[in-house]
Coordinates of C-alpha atoms in Angstrom, one line a residue:
M36 CA -19.0 -85.9 128.3
T37 CA -20.2 -88.8 130.2
G38 CA -23.2 -89.8 131.4
S39 CA -24.3 -92.9 133.7
W40 CA -26.8 -95.5 132.6
K41 CA -29.5 -93.7 134.8
Q42 CA -29.3 -90.5 132.8
F43 CA -29.7 -92.7 129.9
E44 CA -32.7 -94.5 131.5
T45 CA -34.1 -90.7 132.6
E46 CA -33.4 -89.2 128.9
A47 CA -34.1 -91.6 126.8
P48 CA -36.6 -94.3 128.9
E49 CA -38.0 -96.9 125.7
L50 CA -34.5 -96.6 124.2
A51 CA -33.2 -97.4 127.6
K52 CA -35.4 -100.9 127.6
R53 CA -34.4 -102.0 124.0
V54 CA -30.6 -101.8 125.1
H55 CA -31.4 -103.6 128.6
A56 CA -33.6 -105.8 126.8
R57 CA -30.5 -106.9 124.4
F58 CA -27.7 -107.2 127.0
T59 CA -29.5 -108.9 129.0
A60 CA -30.7 -111.7 126.5
E61 CA -27.3 -113.5 126.5
K62 CA -24.8 -113.6 129.1
T63 CA -21.5 -112.7 126.9
H64 CA -20.7 -109.8 124.7
V65 CA -17.9 -108.4 122.4
L66 CA -15.8 -105.6 124.4
A67 CA -13.6 -103.5 122.5
T68 CA -10.5 -101.8 124.4
L69 CA -7.2 -100.0 123.5
R70 CA -3.6 -102.1 123.4
R71 CA -0.7 -100.2 124.5
D72 CA 0.2 -99.0 121.4
G73 CA -3.5 -97.7 120.5
S74 CA -4.5 -100.6 118.5
P75 CA -8.1 -102.0 119.4
R76 CA -8.1 -105.3 121.2
V77 CA -11.6 -107.3 121.5
N78 CA -12.7 -109.8 124.1
G79 CA -15.9 -111.4 125.4
S80 CA -17.2 -109.4 128.2
E81 CA -20.1 -109.8 131.0
V82 CA -22.2 -106.7 132.0
E83 CA -24.4 -106.1 135.1
F84 CA -26.8 -103.3 135.3
R85 CA -26.6 -102.2 139.4
D86 CA -27.8 -98.6 141.3
G87 CA -27.9 -97.0 137.8
E88 CA -25.1 -97.9 136.6
L89 CA -23.5 -100.2 133.6
L90 CA -20.9 -102.5 135.1
L91 CA -18.2 -104.7 133.7
G92 CA -16.3 -107.5 135.3
S93 CA -13.0 -109.2 134.8
M94 CA -10.6 -111.6 136.2
L95 CA -7.6 -110.4 138.1
N96 CA -5.0 -109.2 135.9
A97 CA -6.7 -110.4 132.7
V98 CA -5.4 -108.3 129.5
K99 CA -8.9 -106.8 128.8
A100 CA -8.5 -105.2 132.8
R101 CA -5.3 -104.0 132.1
D102 CA -6.3 -102.5 128.7
L103 CA -9.1 -100.6 130.8
R104 CA -6.7 -99.5 133.7
R105 CA -4.5 -97.5 131.1
D106 CA -6.9 -96.3 129.1
G107 CA -10.8 -96.8 130.0
R108 CA -12.0 -95.7 126.3
C109 CA -14.0 -99.0 125.1
A110 CA -17.3 -100.0 123.6
I111 CA -19.3 -103.1 124.1
H112 CA -21.7 -104.3 121.6
A113 CA -24.4 -107.1 122.6
F114 CA -24.5 -110.5 121.6
P115 CA -26.2 -110.3 118.1
G116 CA -27.6 -113.6 118.5
D117 CA -31.3 -114.5 116.9
P118 CA -32.0 -111.6 114.1
E119 CA -35.3 -111.6 115.1
N120 CA -34.4 -110.1 118.3
G121 CA -35.3 -106.5 117.4
C122 CA -32.7 -104.5 117.4
D123 CA -28.3 -104.1 117.7
A124 CA -27.2 -102.4 120.4
K125 CA -23.8 -100.7 121.6
V126 CA -22.7 -98.6 124.2
S127 CA -19.1 -96.6 124.0
G128 CA -17.7 -95.0 126.9
V129 CA -15.0 -94.9 129.7
A130 CA -14.4 -97.4 132.1
E131 CA -13.4 -96.6 135.5
E132 CA -12.2 -99.3 137.9
L133 CA -14.3 -99.7 141.5
P134 CA -12.6 -100.1 144.5
G135 CA -12.6 -103.5 146.5
G136 CA -12.6 -105.8 143.5
G137 CA -11.0 -108.4 145.7
D138 CA -10.0 -111.7 143.1
S139 CA -11.5 -109.9 140.5
H140 CA -11.8 -106.1 138.9
L141 CA -14.9 -104.5 138.5
F142 CA -15.4 -101.0 136.4
R143 CA -18.3 -99.0 136.1
L144 CA -19.2 -97.4 132.6
A145 CA -19.3 -93.6 132.1
L146 CA -21.4 -93.6 128.4
T147 CA -20.4 -91.2 125.8
D148 CA -22.7 -92.6 123.5
V149 CA -25.2 -95.4 122.9
V150 CA -26.1 -96.4 119.1
V151 CA -29.2 -98.7 118.6
T152 CA -29.8 -100.3 114.8
W153 CA -32.9 -102.3 113.4
V154 CA -34.5 -103.3 110.6
E155 CA -38.4 -102.0 109.9
G156 CA -40.1 -102.4 106.5
N157 CA -37.6 -101.8 104.3
S158 CA -35.4 -99.3 106.0
L159 CA -32.5 -99.7 108.3
W160 CA -33.0 -97.3 111.3
V161 CA -30.3 -96.1 113.6
E162 CA -30.7 -94.2 116.8
T163 CA -28.3 -92.0 118.5
W164 CA -28.1 -91.1 122.5
W165 CA -25.2 -89.1 123.6
P166 CA -25.6 -87.5 127.1
D167 CA -27.2 -83.9 127.7
R168 CA -27.5 -83.7 123.9
P169 CA -31.1 -84.4 121.8
R170 CA -31.3 -87.9 120.6
V171 CA -30.9 -88.4 116.8
R172 CA -32.8 -91.3 114.2
Y173 CA -31.7 -91.9 110.9
E174 CA -33.6 -93.8 108.5
R175 CA -32.0 -95.4 105.2
P176 CA -34.7 -96.7 102.7
E177 CA -33.6 -99.6 100.9
N178 CA -33.3 -97.5 97.9
G179 CA -32.8 -93.9 99.1
P180 CA -30.2 -91.9 100.9
A181 CA -30.2 -91.8 104.9
L182 CA -32.6 -89.4 106.6
R183 CA -31.9 -87.9 109.9
Q184 CA -34.8 -87.2 112.0
P185 CA -33.9 -84.8 115.3
L186 CA -36.1 -86.2 118.5

C-alpha cells in the first residue's frame, strides 16, 4: 500500500513537519535504487515538495532514472548534516515518472513508509508511519530492551 506526501501530512502532521525540515535543510540526499540484477545502488538526489507530493528529479537518461523507470522501489535518506539537527529521516516508496519532463526526469514518490530516528536523554527513539496504519514509536534505552509504543 502506498500513500502521498499529503496523506502523510494529514495522518501524522508533527512527524511530517520534522521530516520536511530535514529534507529542506540540505540540498542533496542519498537515494537508493535497484539495479537490473536487484542489487542496491546509491546516488545523490534532490527532492522537492509540490502540491502535496514528494518529487525526485534526475538528469535525462541518468542511471538512477533508468533504475527508477525499470523498478520504482526506492528509499531516500535525508542528508544527516549536523548531529544537532534533531532527527534522522528516511522515506521509502515507489517512484512514478510524471509526463512532460522535457530535458530531465521527474518522479512522484508514492510513500510506503517514513522513519524518523532521534536521541533524547539516554534513549534512541524511532517513529514509523505507514499509509492507513497506526504509527508506532519505539524507545531503546541505553541499557535496556526496546519498548514499543503504538500511537
